[in-house]
Amino acid sequence: MVKKVLLIDVEFDKAIKEGSQLQAKWSHHPLGLMYLISSAQKKFPDIEFKILHTITCENVGEDVKKIISEFAPDLIGIRALSICAGEFKTMAEIIRQEAPNTPLIAGGPYSSASYKDILASPPLVDLVVIGEGEITFVELITYLNENGSLPSSLTGTVVPLQGAKVKVNDARPIIDNIDIIPAPAYDAIKLEDYKGISN
């Protein structure tokens, strides 16, 4: 049963020197993850969610180890832009080491565009969500609760197969009526963590 979910927005961290606008002080609130949480909370109000946004961290490696140890999530999700592919890989490896038995899923722009790389043998994650994730995320948690494992045929996902192959399931239709999506869960972040970070 999923009782705790950790979602990680993988960017650079505060330790990156200010040599590039992209690396140093430019980011935004993790709205994609905040929408996932608000959507899931409609059906699962008792699940506890946490967001770790690496742009707000002084030492990402130690911070993620600490939160996994203290929070003990039942499901972990990570997302990134393609520019942070290297940081994404490092994060997945840390999670695998710290929580080897916890289901690890990925979503967001990098995962949607590069799922073959992410799921190449050995796969960095157990499942990739492609495209809009609000409905897929809720259905994934439902399946996990009912079956005790991740789905292999869920619409809007890709799963690894043996021999570095992948199974691309049917695409999730675009959400036509965006008013069905609840407002993002701003209570999942601390606004003060973003002081000094330009949007």
CSV table of N, CA and C in Angstrom, one decimal, residues 5-13 27-31 33-34 37 49-71 73 75-80 87 91-92 94-95 98 185 187-190 193-194:
chain,number,residue,atom,x,y,z
A,5,VAL,N,4.9,9.2,-0.8
A,5,VAL,CA,5.5,9.3,-2.1
A,5,VAL,C,6.5,10.5,-2.1
A,6,LEU,N,7.6,10.2,-2.6
A,6,LEU,CA,8.7,11.3,-2.8
A,6,LEU,C,8.8,11.6,-4.3
A,7,LEU,N,8.7,12.9,-4.6
A,7,LEU,CA,8.9,13.3,-6.0
A,7,LEU,C,10.0,14.3,-6.1
A,8,ILE,N,10.9,14.0,-7.0
A,8,ILE,CA,12.2,14.8,-7.1
A,8,ILE,C,12.3,15.5,-8.4
A,9,ASP,N,12.5,16.8,-8.4
A,9,ASP,CA,12.7,17.6,-9.6
A,9,ASP,C,14.2,17.8,-9.7
A,10,VAL,N,14.8,17.2,-10.7
A,10,VAL,CA,16.3,17.1,-10.8
A,10,VAL,C,16.7,18.3,-11.7
A,11,GLU,N,17.4,19.2,-11.0
A,11,GLU,CA,18.1,20.3,-11.7
A,11,GLU,C,19.6,20.3,-11.2
A,12,PHE,N,20.2,21.5,-11.3
A,12,PHE,CA,21.5,21.6,-10.6
A,12,PHE,C,21.3,22.0,-9.2
A,13,ASP,N,22.3,22.1,-8.4
A,13,ASP,CA,22.1,22.5,-7.0
A,13,ASP,C,22.9,23.7,-6.7
A,27,SER,N,15.4,29.1,-12.3
A,27,SER,CA,14.5,27.9,-12.1
A,27,SER,C,13.1,28.4,-12.0
A,28,HIS,N,12.3,27.6,-11.5
A,28,HIS,CA,10.9,27.9,-11.2
A,28,HIS,C,10.3,26.9,-10.2
A,29,HIS,N,9.2,27.1,-9.7
A,29,HIS,CA,8.6,26.2,-8.8
A,29,HIS,C,8.3,24.9,-9.5
A,30,PRO,N,8.4,23.7,-8.9
A,30,PRO,CA,8.2,22.5,-9.6
A,30,PRO,C,6.7,22.2,-9.9
A,31,LEU,N,6.1,23.0,-10.7
A,31,LEU,CA,4.6,23.0,-11.0
A,31,LEU,C,4.2,21.6,-11.4
A,33,LEU,N,5.2,18.6,-10.7
A,33,LEU,CA,5.1,17.7,-9.6
A,33,LEU,C,4.0,18.2,-8.7
A,34,MET,N,3.8,19.5,-8.5
A,34,MET,CA,2.7,20.0,-7.7
A,34,MET,C,1.3,19.7,-8.2
A,37,ILE,N,0.7,16.0,-7.5
A,37,ILE,CA,0.2,15.8,-6.1
A,37,ILE,C,-1.2,16.2,-5.9
A,49,PHE,N,2.8,13.2,0.6
A,49,PHE,CA,3.7,13.6,-0.5
A,49,PHE,C,4.8,14.5,0.0
A,50,LYS,N,6.0,14.3,-0.6
A,50,LYS,CA,7.1,15.3,-0.4
A,50,LYS,C,7.7,15.6,-1.7
A,51,ILE,N,8.2,16.8,-1.9
A,51,ILE,CA,8.9,17.2,-3.1
A,51,ILE,C,10.3,17.6,-2.6
A,52,LEU,N,11.3,17.1,-3.4
A,52,LEU,CA,12.7,17.5,-3.2
A,52,LEU,C,13.1,18.2,-4.6
A,53,HIS,N,13.3,19.5,-4.5
A,53,HIS,CA,13.7,20.2,-5.7
A,53,HIS,C,15.2,20.5,-5.6
A,54,THR,N,16.0,19.9,-6.4
A,54,THR,CA,17.5,20.0,-6.2
A,54,THR,C,18.1,21.4,-6.3
A,55,ILE,N,17.4,22.3,-7.0
A,55,ILE,CA,17.8,23.7,-7.1
A,55,ILE,C,17.9,24.4,-5.8
A,56,THR,N,17.1,23.8,-4.8
A,56,THR,CA,17.1,24.4,-3.5
A,56,THR,C,18.0,23.7,-2.5
A,57,CYS,N,18.8,22.8,-3.0
A,57,CYS,CA,19.7,22.0,-2.1
A,57,CYS,C,21.1,22.5,-2.1
A,58,GLU,N,21.8,22.4,-1.0
A,58,GLU,CA,23.2,22.7,-0.9
A,58,GLU,C,24.1,21.5,-1.3
A,59,ASN,N,23.6,20.3,-1.0
A,59,ASN,CA,24.3,19.1,-1.3
A,59,ASN,C,23.3,18.0,-1.6
A,60,VAL,N,23.0,17.9,-2.9
A,60,VAL,CA,21.9,17.0,-3.4
A,60,VAL,C,22.1,15.6,-2.9
A,61,GLY,N,23.3,15.0,-3.0
A,61,GLY,CA,23.5,13.6,-2.7
A,61,GLY,C,23.1,13.3,-1.2
A,62,GLU,N,23.6,14.2,-0.3
A,62,GLU,CA,23.3,14.0,1.1
A,62,GLU,C,21.9,14.3,1.4
A,63,ASP,N,21.3,15.3,0.8
A,63,ASP,CA,19.9,15.6,1.0
A,63,ASP,C,19.0,14.5,0.6
A,64,VAL,N,19.2,13.9,-0.5
A,64,VAL,CA,18.3,12.8,-1.0
A,64,VAL,C,18.5,11.6,-0.1
A,65,LYS,N,19.7,11.3,0.3
A,65,LYS,CA,19.9,10.1,1.2
A,65,LYS,C,19.2,10.3,2.5
A,66,LYS,N,19.2,11.6,3.0
A,66,LYS,CA,18.6,11.9,4.3
A,66,LYS,C,17.1,11.7,4.2
A,67,ILE,N,16.5,12.3,3.1
A,67,ILE,CA,15.0,12.3,3.0
A,67,ILE,C,14.5,10.8,2.8
A,68,ILE,N,15.3,10.0,2.1
A,68,ILE,CA,14.9,8.6,1.9
A,68,ILE,C,14.9,7.9,3.2
A,69,SER,N,16.0,8.1,4.0
A,69,SER,CA,16.1,7.5,5.3
A,69,SER,C,15.0,7.9,6.2
A,70,GLU,N,14.7,9.2,6.3
A,70,GLU,CA,13.8,9.7,7.3
A,70,GLU,C,12.3,9.5,6.9
A,71,PHE,N,12.1,9.8,5.6
A,71,PHE,CA,10.7,9.7,5.1
A,71,PHE,C,10.2,8.3,4.7
A,73,PRO,N,9.9,6.6,1.7
A,73,PRO,CA,8.8,6.5,0.7
A,73,PRO,C,8.5,5.2,0.2
A,75,LEU,N,7.0,5.0,-2.9
A,75,LEU,CA,7.1,5.2,-4.3
A,75,LEU,C,8.0,6.5,-4.5
A,76,ILE,N,8.9,6.4,-5.5
A,76,ILE,CA,9.7,7.6,-5.7
A,76,ILE,C,9.6,7.9,-7.2
A,77,GLY,N,9.4,9.2,-7.5
A,77,GLY,CA,9.4,9.7,-8.9
A,77,GLY,C,10.4,10.8,-9.1
A,78,ILE,N,11.0,10.8,-10.3
A,78,ILE,CA,12.0,11.8,-10.6
A,78,ILE,C,11.7,12.4,-12.0
A,79,ARG,N,12.0,13.6,-12.2
A,79,ARG,CA,11.8,14.3,-13.5
A,79,ARG,C,12.9,15.3,-13.7
A,80,ALA,N,13.2,15.6,-15.0
A,80,ALA,CA,14.2,16.5,-15.3
A,80,ALA,C,14.0,17.1,-16.7
A,87,GLU,N,22.6,14.8,-14.3
A,87,GLU,CA,22.2,14.8,-12.9
A,87,GLU,C,21.0,13.8,-12.7
A,91,MET,N,21.1,10.9,-9.9
A,91,MET,CA,20.1,10.8,-8.9
A,91,MET,C,19.5,9.4,-8.9
A,92,ALA,N,19.2,8.9,-10.1
A,92,ALA,CA,18.6,7.5,-10.1
A,92,ALA,C,19.6,6.5,-9.5
A,94,ILE,N,21.7,7.1,-7.1
A,94,ILE,CA,21.7,7.3,-5.6
A,94,ILE,C,20.5,6.6,-5.0
A,95,ILE,N,19.3,6.8,-5.7
A,95,ILE,CA,18.1,6.2,-5.2
A,95,ILE,C,18.1,4.7,-5.2
A,98,GLU,N,20.1,3.7,-2.2
A,98,GLU,CA,19.5,3.9,-0.9
A,98,GLU,C,18.2,3.2,-0.7
A,185,ALA,N,-0.3,21.9,-5.8
A,185,ALA,CA,-0.2,21.8,-4.3
A,185,ALA,C,1.0,22.6,-3.8
A,187,ASP,N,1.4,23.7,-1.0
A,187,ASP,CA,1.8,23.4,0.4
A,187,ASP,C,2.8,22.3,0.4
A,188,ALA,N,3.2,21.8,-0.8
A,188,ALA,CA,4.2,20.8,-0.9
A,188,ALA,C,5.6,21.4,-1.0
A,189,ILE,N,5.7,22.7,-1.1
A,189,ILE,CA,7.0,23.3,-1.2
A,189,ILE,C,7.1,24.5,-0.2
A,190,LYS,N,8.3,25.0,0.1
A,190,LYS,CA,8.5,26.1,0.9
A,190,LYS,C,8.9,27.3,0.0
A,193,ASP,N,12.4,28.8,0.1
A,193,ASP,CA,13.5,28.1,-0.5
A,193,ASP,C,13.9,28.7,-1.8
A,194,TYR,N,13.0,29.5,-2.4
A,194,TYR,CA,13.3,30.0,-3.8
A,194,TYR,C,13.8,31.4,-3.7
